[in-house]
Amino acid sequence: MKAVVAGGGLVGYLEACYLARDGFTVDVYEKYPDPRDRKPECFRSINLTLSHRGEGPLREIGLLDSVLKESIPAYGRVAWAGNGDVLGRVDYGEKGESIQSVSRFGMNVNLLNAADSLENVNIHFDHELLLCDFDKGTATFSFQENGEKKEKTVFADLFIGADGAHSAMRAEMAKQRKLDYIDFKYHEHYYLEMLIPAKNNEYQLEKNRLHVWPKDSFVLICLPNPDKSFSGTLVMPKQIFDQMLESEESLIKFWREELNKVYKLVGEDNLIQQFRPGKPNVRSPCRLVSLKCEPYHASSPAGNKFVLLGDAAHAMVPFYGQGMNTGFEDVQKFHQILKNHKITKEGISAAIEEFSLSRCKDGQAMSDFSYDHYEKLCSKVKKKNYNLRHHIDSTLHKVFPNQWIPEYTLVAFSHKPQSQCRQICKSQDQILTYMFYSLLVFIAVPLLLVLFAILG
Ligand code: FAD
């Protein structure tokens, strides 16, 4: 059986490894050149957090150990005020669970190398998916040959759309009316990466933590690297970026006033070097997008052959650090379902439909969690009632370990479907609200009675 994967990103290469394991001959088509040929100084990578949902699929394919070797565990989060005061500190899990800080570029190359080393995987760089014929089971890619733009149409038994948030395969599905629902959003916020260097070969912030600067309208999130630096992702509206990047003076003013602690850790010269204010910027901020669609496949009377995985199916804002994890889980779930069917034309068609119909609600639930988490990271983490809620959740979880599970534990450290996690969280919120009002009545009624008695 022949499979084509459109998109050589994190999910595309993992999927190629799974397909090869399941006996497919696989062709991966990636729009851009081989990232292994890029000079490291040409760009900087953001860091991603890998959690249980993403670790399982990597383990299954034999890659988890090599990924963990290049990662740093983070056991919790520290929220900082701009001036360096600690606003709050929480552990992620009740049993010392951790998420892993990994370089996105390192993870991509790791997965690419794994797929590339397999005999039945062929990778074609500089090939862009243009068109899909869902009934004939063909896809057309463009590429350059001797400076000339050419096109080729390929046939396969299974086509995977792992071509990211701006997926061409999803656009084809939308154009050919295969989708019942699509909601693509450009968000107000953009992101740009930065680095807090090591000092005297030591970490300048506590190593095994995610560090966050919640500033209401924007947020800086920093994750540790093995070389003792921290990779930061600054997420904020475009107009704040524009003001910050106008000149050296505006850049320094911004960091000194808003993020003074980081300003001191990085230093003026280094900040200017990293952000190149006032100059044509090679690293301009990228806009955040999110996407929900339904179903994840293109149905065809001739048999279903096309399915979306990862960001192509459910791009989400990055505040929960679950986009890649959810994409990796898609791959694992799709292959679990495929295993229950025969790898025949009919079996593939049935598996695609079953996966698509069962997975959509989880992708959408994870998107909703991610969106809600924005408010938590940007402002709620610095409020006292957020920390109080965290302690209540922790205590209840200790007393009722199987009945009360905090949201973060459900999302990052469990394998429960995300739609189920959302339901559980909603019920827990309702119970706490009910308890709060009951307590209020319990205190207020006797108080009122005493008051009435005094007043006669
Ligand atoms: P992508 O990584 O986007 O890969 C798609 C690939 O397809 C690309 O290589 C692209 O070049 C290629 N392509 C595109 N169009 C075509 C075409 N027409 N033809 C052929 N190839 C094409 N997730 C986490 O789990 N944890 C985190 O901490 C986290 N942090 C994040 C922080 C930020 C700032 C952002 C923006 C995202 C973050 N994410 C995180 C999300 C994560 O990066 C994505 O979910 C993940 O990269 C999705 O992988 P993918 O392979 O589906 O898509």
Short mmCIF file of C-alpha atoms and ligand atoms in Angstrom, two decimals:
data_model
loop_
_atom_site.label_atom_id
_atom_site.label_comp_id
_atom_site.label_asym_id
_atom_site.label_seq_id
_atom_site.Cartn_x
_atom_site.Cartn_y
_atom_site.Cartn_z
CA MET A 1 0.00 0.00 0.00
CA LYS A 2 1.26 3.48 -0.89
CA ALA A 3 0.85 6.52 1.37
CA VAL A 4 1.58 10.18 0.70
CA VAL A 5 2.19 12.65 3.54
CA ALA A 6 1.83 16.34 2.62
CA GLY A 7 3.95 18.39 5.04
CA GLY A 8 7.28 17.52 6.64
CA GLY A 9 6.68 19.04 10.05
CA LEU A 10 6.56 17.45 13.49
CA VAL A 11 3.37 15.51 12.82
CA GLY A 12 4.20 14.62 9.20
CA TYR A 13 7.48 12.86 10.05
CA LEU A 14 6.00 11.04 13.05
CA GLU A 15 3.15 9.86 10.82
CA ALA A 16 5.67 8.70 8.19
CA CYS A 17 7.39 6.55 10.87
CA TYR A 18 4.05 4.99 11.92
CA LEU A 19 3.00 4.36 8.28
CA ALA A 20 6.34 2.70 7.53
CA ARG A 21 5.97 0.55 10.65
CA ASP A 22 2.53 -0.54 9.44
CA GLY A 23 3.94 -1.67 6.08
CA PHE A 24 3.14 1.31 3.84
CA THR A 25 5.54 2.68 1.24
CA VAL A 26 5.63 6.36 2.17
CA ASP A 27 6.39 9.55 0.25
CA VAL A 28 6.64 12.75 2.29
CA TYR A 29 6.36 16.03 0.34
CA GLU A 30 7.63 19.13 2.16
CA LYS A 31 7.24 22.65 0.78
CA TYR A 32 10.60 23.97 2.06
CA PRO A 33 14.23 22.80 1.69
CA ASP A 34 15.88 20.28 4.04
CA PRO A 35 16.19 22.07 7.44
CA ARG A 36 19.39 20.10 8.14
CA ASP A 37 21.15 22.23 5.48
CA ARG A 38 20.32 25.50 7.27
CA LYS A 39 23.12 27.30 9.08
CA PRO A 40 22.26 27.36 12.81
CA GLU A 41 23.09 31.07 13.08
CA CYS A 42 20.45 31.93 10.43
CA PHE A 43 17.53 31.46 12.76
CA ARG A 44 16.46 30.75 16.30
CA SER A 45 13.99 28.10 17.38
CA ILE A 46 11.20 28.40 19.92
CA ASN A 47 10.89 25.79 22.63
CA LEU A 48 7.90 23.50 22.97
CA THR A 49 6.63 21.59 25.96
CA LEU A 50 6.18 17.90 25.50
CA SER A 51 3.75 16.16 27.87
CA HIS A 52 2.25 12.69 28.37
CA ARG A 53 0.02 12.78 25.29
CA GLY A 54 3.03 13.47 23.08
CA GLU A 55 5.46 11.19 24.89
CA GLY A 56 3.39 8.02 24.31
CA PRO A 57 3.54 8.12 20.49
CA LEU A 58 7.29 8.95 20.55
CA ARG A 59 7.86 5.97 22.87
CA GLU A 60 5.88 3.70 20.58
CA ILE A 61 8.12 4.59 17.65
CA GLY A 62 11.33 4.25 19.71
CA LEU A 63 12.20 7.95 19.73
CA LEU A 64 11.33 9.06 23.26
CA ASP A 65 14.76 8.34 24.80
CA SER A 66 16.65 10.41 22.23
CA VAL A 67 14.15 13.28 22.59
CA LEU A 68 14.38 13.19 26.41
CA LYS A 69 18.19 13.29 26.21
CA GLU A 70 17.91 16.74 24.61
CA SER A 71 15.14 18.03 26.87
CA ILE A 72 14.89 19.62 30.31
CA PRO A 73 12.03 18.67 32.64
CA ALA A 74 9.92 21.46 34.11
CA TYR A 75 8.03 20.53 37.28
CA GLY A 76 6.06 23.74 37.62
CA ARG A 77 5.66 27.39 36.82
CA VAL A 78 6.97 30.58 38.38
CA ALA A 79 5.04 33.80 37.66
CA TRP A 80 7.10 36.98 37.84
CA ALA A 81 6.36 40.69 38.12
CA GLY A 82 8.33 42.86 35.71
CA ASN A 83 10.59 44.11 38.52
CA GLY A 84 11.59 40.59 39.59
CA ASP A 85 9.18 39.91 42.45
CA VAL A 86 7.75 36.39 42.45
CA LEU A 87 3.96 36.55 42.07
CA GLY A 88 3.18 32.88 42.32
CA ARG A 89 4.66 29.42 42.13
CA VAL A 90 2.84 26.23 41.31
CA ASP A 91 3.77 22.62 40.71
CA TYR A 92 2.24 21.09 37.61
CA GLY A 93 1.40 17.70 39.07
CA GLU A 94 0.62 16.32 42.48
CA LYS A 95 3.07 13.44 42.10
CA GLY A 96 6.11 15.34 40.83
CA GLU A 97 5.07 15.00 37.16
CA SER A 98 6.93 17.16 34.68
CA ILE A 99 6.55 18.48 31.17
CA GLN A 100 9.65 18.49 28.95
CA SER A 101 11.15 21.61 27.40
CA VAL A 102 12.35 20.71 23.88
CA SER A 103 13.68 22.72 20.97
CA ARG A 104 11.20 22.75 18.11
CA PHE A 105 14.03 22.63 15.58
CA GLY A 106 15.75 19.78 17.44
CA MET A 107 12.49 17.81 17.58
CA ASN A 108 11.86 18.38 13.87
CA VAL A 109 15.33 17.16 12.90
CA ASN A 110 15.06 14.19 15.27
CA LEU A 111 11.80 13.08 13.64
CA LEU A 112 13.08 13.84 10.13
CA ASN A 113 16.21 11.72 10.74
CA ALA A 114 14.07 8.88 12.07
CA ALA A 115 11.77 8.92 9.02
CA ASP A 116 14.69 9.38 6.63
CA SER A 117 16.49 6.34 8.04
CA LEU A 118 13.59 4.04 7.11
CA GLU A 119 13.86 2.09 3.87
CA ASN A 120 10.23 2.51 2.90
CA VAL A 121 10.16 6.33 3.41
CA ASN A 122 11.13 8.81 0.68
CA ILE A 123 11.30 12.50 1.48
CA HIS A 124 10.87 15.11 -1.26
CA PHE A 125 11.85 18.62 -0.18
CA ASP A 126 10.79 21.77 -2.09
CA HIS A 127 7.50 20.16 -3.13
CA GLU A 128 4.31 22.10 -2.47
CA LEU A 129 0.87 20.50 -2.43
CA LEU A 130 -1.40 22.36 -4.87
CA LEU A 131 -4.43 20.23 -5.70
CA CYS A 132 -6.25 17.10 -4.55
CA ASP A 133 -8.64 14.91 -6.50
CA PHE A 134 -10.53 13.18 -3.70
CA ASP A 135 -12.41 10.76 -5.98
CA LYS A 136 -9.51 9.72 -8.20
CA GLY A 137 -7.15 9.54 -5.21
CA THR A 138 -4.43 11.83 -6.60
CA ALA A 139 -2.55 14.92 -5.40
CA THR A 140 -0.59 17.45 -7.44
CA PHE A 141 2.64 19.01 -6.18
CA SER A 142 4.75 21.81 -7.66
CA PHE A 143 8.55 21.80 -7.65
CA GLN A 144 11.48 23.48 -9.40
CA GLU A 145 13.67 21.70 -11.97
CA ASN A 146 16.55 23.52 -13.66
CA GLY A 147 15.03 26.83 -12.57
CA GLU A 148 11.67 25.90 -14.13
CA LYS A 149 8.45 25.42 -12.14
CA LYS A 150 6.97 21.98 -12.78
CA GLU A 151 4.04 19.96 -11.47
CA LYS A 152 3.56 16.28 -10.84
CA THR A 153 0.46 14.30 -9.92
CA VAL A 154 0.84 11.26 -7.68
CA PHE A 155 -1.50 8.38 -6.87
CA ALA A 156 -1.72 6.70 -3.44
CA ASP A 157 -4.00 4.55 -1.29
CA LEU A 158 -3.82 7.02 1.62
CA PHE A 159 -3.11 10.77 1.74
CA ILE A 160 -2.24 12.50 5.01
CA GLY A 161 -2.64 16.27 5.27
CA ALA A 162 0.00 17.23 7.84
CA ASP A 163 0.67 20.56 6.19
CA GLY A 164 0.02 22.78 9.19
CA ALA A 165 -2.32 25.61 10.11
CA HIS A 166 -2.48 26.98 6.54
CA SER A 167 -3.05 23.50 5.09
CA ALA A 168 -3.47 23.27 1.31
CA MET A 169 -5.23 19.90 1.68
CA ARG A 170 -7.80 21.45 4.05
CA ALA A 171 -8.24 24.36 1.61
CA GLU A 172 -8.98 21.81 -1.14
CA MET A 173 -11.49 20.06 1.14
CA ALA A 174 -13.19 23.41 1.83
CA LYS A 175 -13.20 24.35 -1.87
CA GLN A 176 -14.71 21.02 -2.87
CA ARG A 177 -17.35 21.20 -0.09
CA LYS A 178 -16.07 18.28 1.91
CA LEU A 179 -16.16 20.20 5.22
CA ASP A 180 -19.34 20.84 7.20
CA TYR A 181 -17.74 23.44 9.41
CA ILE A 182 -14.61 25.57 9.37
CA ASP A 183 -13.58 28.37 11.71
CA PHE A 184 -10.18 29.93 10.96
CA LYS A 185 -9.13 32.86 13.14
CA TYR A 186 -6.27 35.33 12.99
CA HIS A 187 -5.64 36.42 16.57
CA GLU A 188 -4.62 39.86 17.76
CA HIS A 189 -1.39 38.47 19.20
CA TYR A 190 1.92 37.81 17.42
CA TYR A 191 4.99 36.02 18.77
CA LEU A 192 8.74 36.43 18.60
CA GLU A 193 11.45 34.29 20.14
CA MET A 194 14.35 35.54 22.28
CA LEU A 195 17.12 34.10 24.45
CA ILE A 196 18.25 34.57 28.04
CA PRO A 197 21.89 33.45 27.88
CA ALA A 198 23.72 31.38 30.50
CA LYS A 199 25.97 33.32 32.88
CA ASN A 200 29.29 31.80 33.99
CA ASN A 201 28.00 28.54 32.51
CA GLU A 202 25.00 28.56 34.86
CA TYR A 203 21.26 29.03 34.42
CA GLN A 204 20.19 32.56 35.35
CA LEU A 205 16.73 31.38 36.45
CA GLU A 206 15.66 28.27 38.34
CA LYS A 207 16.36 25.44 35.91
CA ASN A 208 13.43 23.04 36.15
CA ARG A 209 10.60 25.54 35.84
CA LEU A 210 8.65 27.38 33.18
CA HIS A 211 9.00 31.10 33.88
CA VAL A 212 6.21 33.45 32.91
CA TRP A 213 5.81 37.21 32.98
CA PRO A 214 2.04 37.89 32.89
CA LYS A 215 1.51 41.47 31.76
CA ASP A 216 -2.26 41.49 31.08
CA SER A 217 -2.03 42.57 27.43
CA PHE A 218 1.03 40.42 26.70
CA VAL A 219 3.10 37.61 28.13
CA LEU A 220 6.70 36.35 28.08
CA ILE A 221 7.18 32.59 28.54
CA CYS A 222 10.68 31.15 29.09
CA LEU A 223 11.76 27.52 28.98
CA PRO A 224 15.16 26.00 29.88
CA ASN A 225 17.66 24.65 27.34
CA PRO A 226 20.37 22.01 27.93
CA ASP A 227 23.09 24.67 27.24
CA LYS A 228 21.87 26.56 30.35
CA SER A 229 20.18 29.33 28.43
CA PHE A 230 16.40 29.95 28.40
CA SER A 231 14.38 30.28 25.20
CA GLY A 232 11.68 32.89 25.56
CA THR A 233 8.56 33.46 23.52
CA LEU A 234 7.18 36.98 23.68
CA VAL A 235 3.48 37.02 22.76
CA MET A 236 1.80 40.39 22.27
CA PRO A 237 -0.32 42.54 19.96
CA LYS A 238 1.36 43.82 16.80
CA GLN A 239 1.20 47.49 17.81
CA ILE A 240 3.25 46.82 20.98
CA PHE A 241 5.83 44.93 18.86
CA ASP A 242 5.90 47.82 16.37
CA GLN A 243 6.48 50.39 19.12
CA MET A 244 9.15 48.20 20.75
CA LEU A 245 11.03 47.57 17.49
CA GLU A 246 10.98 51.20 16.29
CA SER A 247 14.44 52.14 17.58
CA GLU A 248 17.15 51.12 20.07
CA GLU A 249 15.74 53.65 22.53
CA SER A 250 12.18 52.27 22.32
CA LEU A 251 13.46 48.70 22.66
CA ILE A 252 15.45 49.49 25.80
CA LYS A 253 12.61 51.58 27.25
CA PHE A 254 10.21 48.66 26.76
CA TRP A 255 12.44 46.06 28.44
CA ARG A 256 13.54 48.36 31.23
CA GLU A 257 9.98 49.41 32.11
CA GLU A 258 8.01 46.24 31.43
CA LEU A 259 10.42 43.36 31.97
CA ASN A 260 13.19 44.82 34.05
CA LYS A 261 14.37 41.50 35.47
CA VAL A 262 14.86 39.99 32.02
CA TYR A 263 16.41 43.25 30.80
CA LYS A 264 19.09 42.81 33.48
CA LEU A 265 19.60 39.10 32.74
CA VAL A 266 20.03 39.62 29.00
CA GLY A 267 21.77 43.00 28.94
CA GLU A 268 21.25 46.00 26.65
CA ASP A 269 23.75 45.07 23.92
CA ASN A 270 22.44 41.52 23.69
CA LEU A 271 18.82 42.71 23.46
CA ILE A 272 19.74 45.09 20.64
CA GLN A 273 21.65 42.30 18.89
CA GLN A 274 18.71 39.91 19.23
CA PHE A 275 15.91 42.24 18.16
CA ARG A 276 17.73 44.53 15.65
CA PRO A 277 15.34 47.46 16.29
CA GLY A 278 14.89 50.02 13.52
CA LYS A 279 16.51 47.70 10.95
CA PRO A 280 14.79 45.60 8.30
CA ASN A 281 13.99 42.68 10.54
CA VAL A 282 14.87 39.15 9.51
CA ARG A 283 12.83 37.91 12.45
CA SER A 284 9.53 39.70 12.22
CA PRO A 285 6.80 38.66 14.69
CA CYS A 286 4.52 35.81 13.50
CA ARG A 287 0.76 36.04 13.92
CA LEU A 288 -1.11 33.47 16.01
CA VAL A 289 -3.88 31.62 14.24
CA SER A 290 -6.35 28.97 15.29
CA LEU A 291 -8.56 26.62 13.38
CA LYS A 292 -11.45 24.29 14.00
CA CYS A 293 -12.97 22.18 11.26
CA GLU A 294 -15.23 19.19 10.88
CA PRO A 295 -14.86 16.47 9.67
CA TYR A 296 -11.14 15.80 9.36
CA HIS A 297 -11.50 13.79 6.15
CA ALA A 298 -12.78 14.14 2.61
CA SER A 299 -15.50 11.61 2.04
CA SER A 300 -15.73 10.03 -1.39
CA PRO A 301 -18.07 7.45 -2.91
CA ALA A 302 -14.96 5.86 -4.38
CA GLY A 303 -13.59 5.32 -0.81
CA ASN A 304 -12.06 7.76 1.70
CA LYS A 305 -8.36 8.35 1.14
CA PHE A 306 -7.62 11.83 2.52
CA VAL A 307 -7.35 12.77 6.20
CA LEU A 308 -5.99 15.77 8.14
CA LEU A 309 -3.74 15.41 11.19
CA GLY A 310 -2.08 17.92 13.56
CA ASP A 311 -2.36 21.67 13.01
CA ALA A 312 -3.99 21.10 9.60
CA ALA A 313 -6.99 19.75 11.53
CA HIS A 314 -6.90 21.81 14.74
CA ALA A 315 -4.33 24.63 14.95
CA MET A 316 -4.65 26.21 18.38
CA VAL A 317 -3.22 29.20 20.25
CA PRO A 318 -0.06 28.04 22.06
CA PHE A 319 -0.94 28.94 25.66
CA TYR A 320 -1.50 25.39 26.91
CA GLY A 321 1.53 24.02 25.05
CA GLN A 322 -0.57 21.20 23.61
CA GLY A 323 -0.65 21.72 19.81
CA MET A 324 2.17 19.30 19.03
CA ASN A 325 1.08 16.91 21.80
CA THR A 326 -2.44 16.77 20.35
CA GLY A 327 -1.01 16.25 16.85
CA PHE A 328 1.19 13.36 18.05
CA GLU A 329 -1.84 11.86 19.78
CA ASP A 330 -3.79 12.12 16.48
CA VAL A 331 -1.14 9.93 14.85
CA GLN A 332 -1.30 7.34 17.64
CA LYS A 333 -5.11 7.26 17.65
CA PHE A 334 -5.34 7.04 13.84
CA HIS A 335 -3.02 4.03 13.79
CA GLN A 336 -4.83 2.34 16.69
CA ILE A 337 -8.01 2.59 14.61
CA LEU A 338 -6.23 1.51 11.41
CA LYS A 339 -4.97 -1.58 13.24
CA ASN A 340 -8.57 -2.62 13.96
CA HIS A 341 -9.32 -2.62 10.24
CA LYS A 342 -7.57 -4.52 7.47
CA ILE A 343 -5.01 -2.50 5.55
CA THR A 344 -7.04 -2.72 2.36
CA LYS A 345 -8.80 -0.02 0.36
CA GLU A 346 -12.03 -0.64 2.34
CA GLY A 347 -10.22 -0.88 5.68
CA ILE A 348 -8.38 2.42 5.12
CA SER A 349 -11.61 4.13 4.08
CA ALA A 350 -13.45 2.91 7.20
CA ALA A 351 -10.54 3.80 9.52
CA ILE A 352 -10.34 7.33 8.12
CA GLU A 353 -14.03 7.92 8.72
CA GLU A 354 -13.97 6.41 12.22
CA PHE A 355 -10.92 8.48 13.23
CA SER A 356 -12.31 11.69 11.78
CA LEU A 357 -15.71 11.37 13.43
CA SER A 358 -14.35 10.40 16.84
CA ARG A 359 -11.43 12.84 16.98
CA CYS A 360 -13.02 16.17 15.97
CA LYS A 361 -14.61 16.82 19.36
CA ASP A 362 -11.27 16.29 21.12
CA GLY A 363 -9.42 18.66 18.78
CA GLN A 364 -12.09 21.26 19.37
CA ALA A 365 -12.06 20.75 23.15
CA MET A 366 -8.25 21.17 23.23
CA SER A 367 -8.58 24.39 21.18
CA ASP A 368 -11.08 25.71 23.74
CA PHE A 369 -8.79 24.78 26.66
CA SER A 370 -5.90 26.58 24.92
CA TYR A 371 -7.92 29.71 24.32
CA ASP A 372 -9.12 29.84 27.95
CA HIS A 373 -5.56 29.32 29.18
CA TYR A 374 -4.49 32.60 27.59
CA GLU A 375 -6.28 34.62 30.25
CA LYS A 376 -4.71 32.45 32.96
CA LEU A 377 -1.15 32.96 31.68
CA CYS A 378 -1.53 36.67 30.91
CA SER A 379 -3.21 37.77 34.08
CA LYS A 380 -4.89 35.19 36.33
CA VAL A 381 -1.61 33.53 37.44
CA LYS A 382 -0.66 36.67 39.32
CA LYS A 383 -3.95 36.91 41.21
CA LYS A 384 -4.39 35.54 44.72
CA ASN A 385 -7.66 33.74 43.89
CA TYR A 386 -5.85 31.79 41.11
CA ASN A 387 -3.32 30.47 43.61
CA LEU A 388 -6.14 29.78 46.09
CA ARG A 389 -8.01 27.76 43.44
CA HIS A 390 -4.79 25.83 42.72
CA HIS A 391 -4.45 24.94 46.42
CA ILE A 392 -8.11 23.91 46.68
CA ASP A 393 -7.70 21.65 43.63
CA SER A 394 -4.48 20.15 45.03
CA THR A 395 -6.05 19.48 48.42
CA LEU A 396 -9.19 17.93 46.96
CA HIS A 397 -7.04 15.78 44.65
CA LYS A 398 -5.03 14.54 47.63
CA VAL A 399 -8.20 13.64 49.54
CA PHE A 400 -10.11 12.23 46.53
CA PRO A 401 -7.35 11.18 44.10
CA ASN A 402 -9.69 9.45 41.65
CA GLN A 403 -12.71 11.71 41.99
CA TRP A 404 -11.12 15.18 41.86
CA ILE A 405 -8.50 15.80 39.17
CA PRO A 406 -7.09 19.31 38.56
CA GLU A 407 -7.43 20.65 35.00
CA TYR A 408 -3.70 20.72 34.27
CA THR A 409 -3.30 17.10 35.38
CA LEU A 410 -6.18 16.04 33.13
CA VAL A 411 -4.84 17.89 30.10
CA ALA A 412 -1.09 17.32 30.39
CA PHE A 413 -0.70 14.12 32.41
CA SER A 414 -3.67 11.97 31.47
CA HIS A 415 -4.76 10.20 28.32
CA LYS A 416 -8.46 10.91 28.79
CA PRO A 417 -10.07 12.32 25.63
CA GLN A 418 -9.93 16.11 25.78
CA SER A 419 -13.72 16.42 25.30
CA GLN A 420 -14.18 14.27 28.42
CA CYS A 421 -11.61 16.39 30.32
CA ARG A 422 -13.62 19.50 29.42
CA GLN A 423 -16.79 17.96 30.84
CA ILE A 424 -14.99 16.93 34.05
CA CYS A 425 -13.57 20.44 34.51
CA LYS A 426 -16.98 22.02 33.95
CA SER A 427 -18.54 19.76 36.63
CA GLN A 428 -15.70 20.50 39.08
CA ASP A 429 -16.14 24.25 38.51
CA GLN A 430 -19.86 23.91 39.17
CA ILE A 431 -19.28 21.95 42.38
CA LEU A 432 -16.85 24.60 43.68
CA THR A 433 -19.25 27.43 42.82
CA TYR A 434 -22.05 25.56 44.60
CA MET A 435 -19.79 24.96 47.64
CA PHE A 436 -18.78 28.63 47.70
CA TYR A 437 -22.39 29.87 47.73
CA SER A 438 -23.43 27.21 50.26
CA LEU A 439 -20.63 28.36 52.54
CA LEU A 440 -21.72 31.94 52.07
CA VAL A 441 -25.30 31.06 53.05
CA PHE A 442 -24.00 28.94 55.95
CA ILE A 443 -22.11 31.96 57.32
CA ALA A 444 -24.57 34.68 56.30
CA VAL A 445 -27.80 33.14 57.71
CA PRO A 446 -26.58 32.79 61.35
CA LEU A 447 -25.02 36.26 61.09
CA LEU A 448 -28.29 37.77 59.94
CA LEU A 449 -30.18 35.95 62.69
CA VAL A 450 -27.80 37.35 65.31
CA LEU A 451 -28.13 40.81 63.80
CA PHE A 452 -31.94 40.66 63.83
CA ALA A 453 -31.86 39.41 67.46
CA ILE A 454 -29.64 42.35 68.51
CA LEU A 455 -31.81 44.85 66.68
CA GLY A 456 -34.84 43.38 68.39
P1 FAD B 1 3.74 22.27 11.30
O1 FAD B 1 4.76 22.11 12.35
O2 FAD B 1 3.27 23.65 10.96
O3 FAD B 1 4.29 21.57 9.98
C1 FAD B 1 3.63 21.67 8.74
C2 FAD B 1 4.64 21.40 7.63
O4 FAD B 1 3.96 21.40 6.39
C3 FAD B 1 5.70 22.49 7.53
O5 FAD B 1 6.97 21.91 7.45
C4 FAD B 1 5.34 23.24 6.26
O6 FAD B 1 6.47 23.78 5.59
C5 FAD B 1 4.68 22.15 5.45
N1 FAD B 1 3.72 22.65 4.44
C6 FAD B 1 2.86 23.67 4.57
N2 FAD B 1 2.12 23.80 3.45
C7 FAD B 1 2.54 22.83 2.61
C8 FAD B 1 2.16 22.45 1.29
N3 FAD B 1 1.21 23.10 0.61
N4 FAD B 1 2.80 21.40 0.70
C9 FAD B 1 3.77 20.71 1.37
N5 FAD B 1 4.18 21.04 2.61
C10 FAD B 1 3.56 22.09 3.23
N6 FAD B 1 2.78 22.72 20.92
C11 FAD B 1 3.05 21.95 22.01
O7 FAD B 1 2.65 20.78 22.07
N7 FAD B 1 3.77 22.47 23.05
C12 FAD B 1 4.21 23.76 23.07
O8 FAD B 1 4.82 24.20 24.03
C13 FAD B 1 3.91 24.59 21.94
N8 FAD B 1 4.32 25.88 21.91
C14 FAD B 1 4.07 26.64 20.83
C15 FAD B 1 4.49 27.97 20.81
C16 FAD B 1 4.22 28.78 19.71
C17 FAD B 1 4.65 30.21 19.73
C18 FAD B 1 3.51 28.23 18.61
C19 FAD B 1 3.19 29.10 17.40
C20 FAD B 1 3.09 26.92 18.60
C21 FAD B 1 3.36 26.11 19.71
N9 FAD B 1 2.94 24.77 19.75
C22 FAD B 1 3.19 24.01 20.86
C23 FAD B 1 2.18 24.19 18.64
C24 FAD B 1 3.08 23.36 17.72
O9 FAD B 1 4.13 24.13 17.23
C25 FAD B 1 2.24 22.85 16.54
O10 FAD B 1 1.06 22.27 17.05
C26 FAD B 1 3.01 21.81 15.74
O11 FAD B 1 4.12 22.41 15.13
C27 FAD B 1 2.09 21.21 14.68
O12 FAD B 1 2.82 20.33 13.88
P2 FAD B 1 2.34 20.04 12.39
O13 FAD B 1 3.34 19.09 11.85
O14 FAD B 1 0.90 19.68 12.39
O15 FAD B 1 2.43 21.44 11.64
#
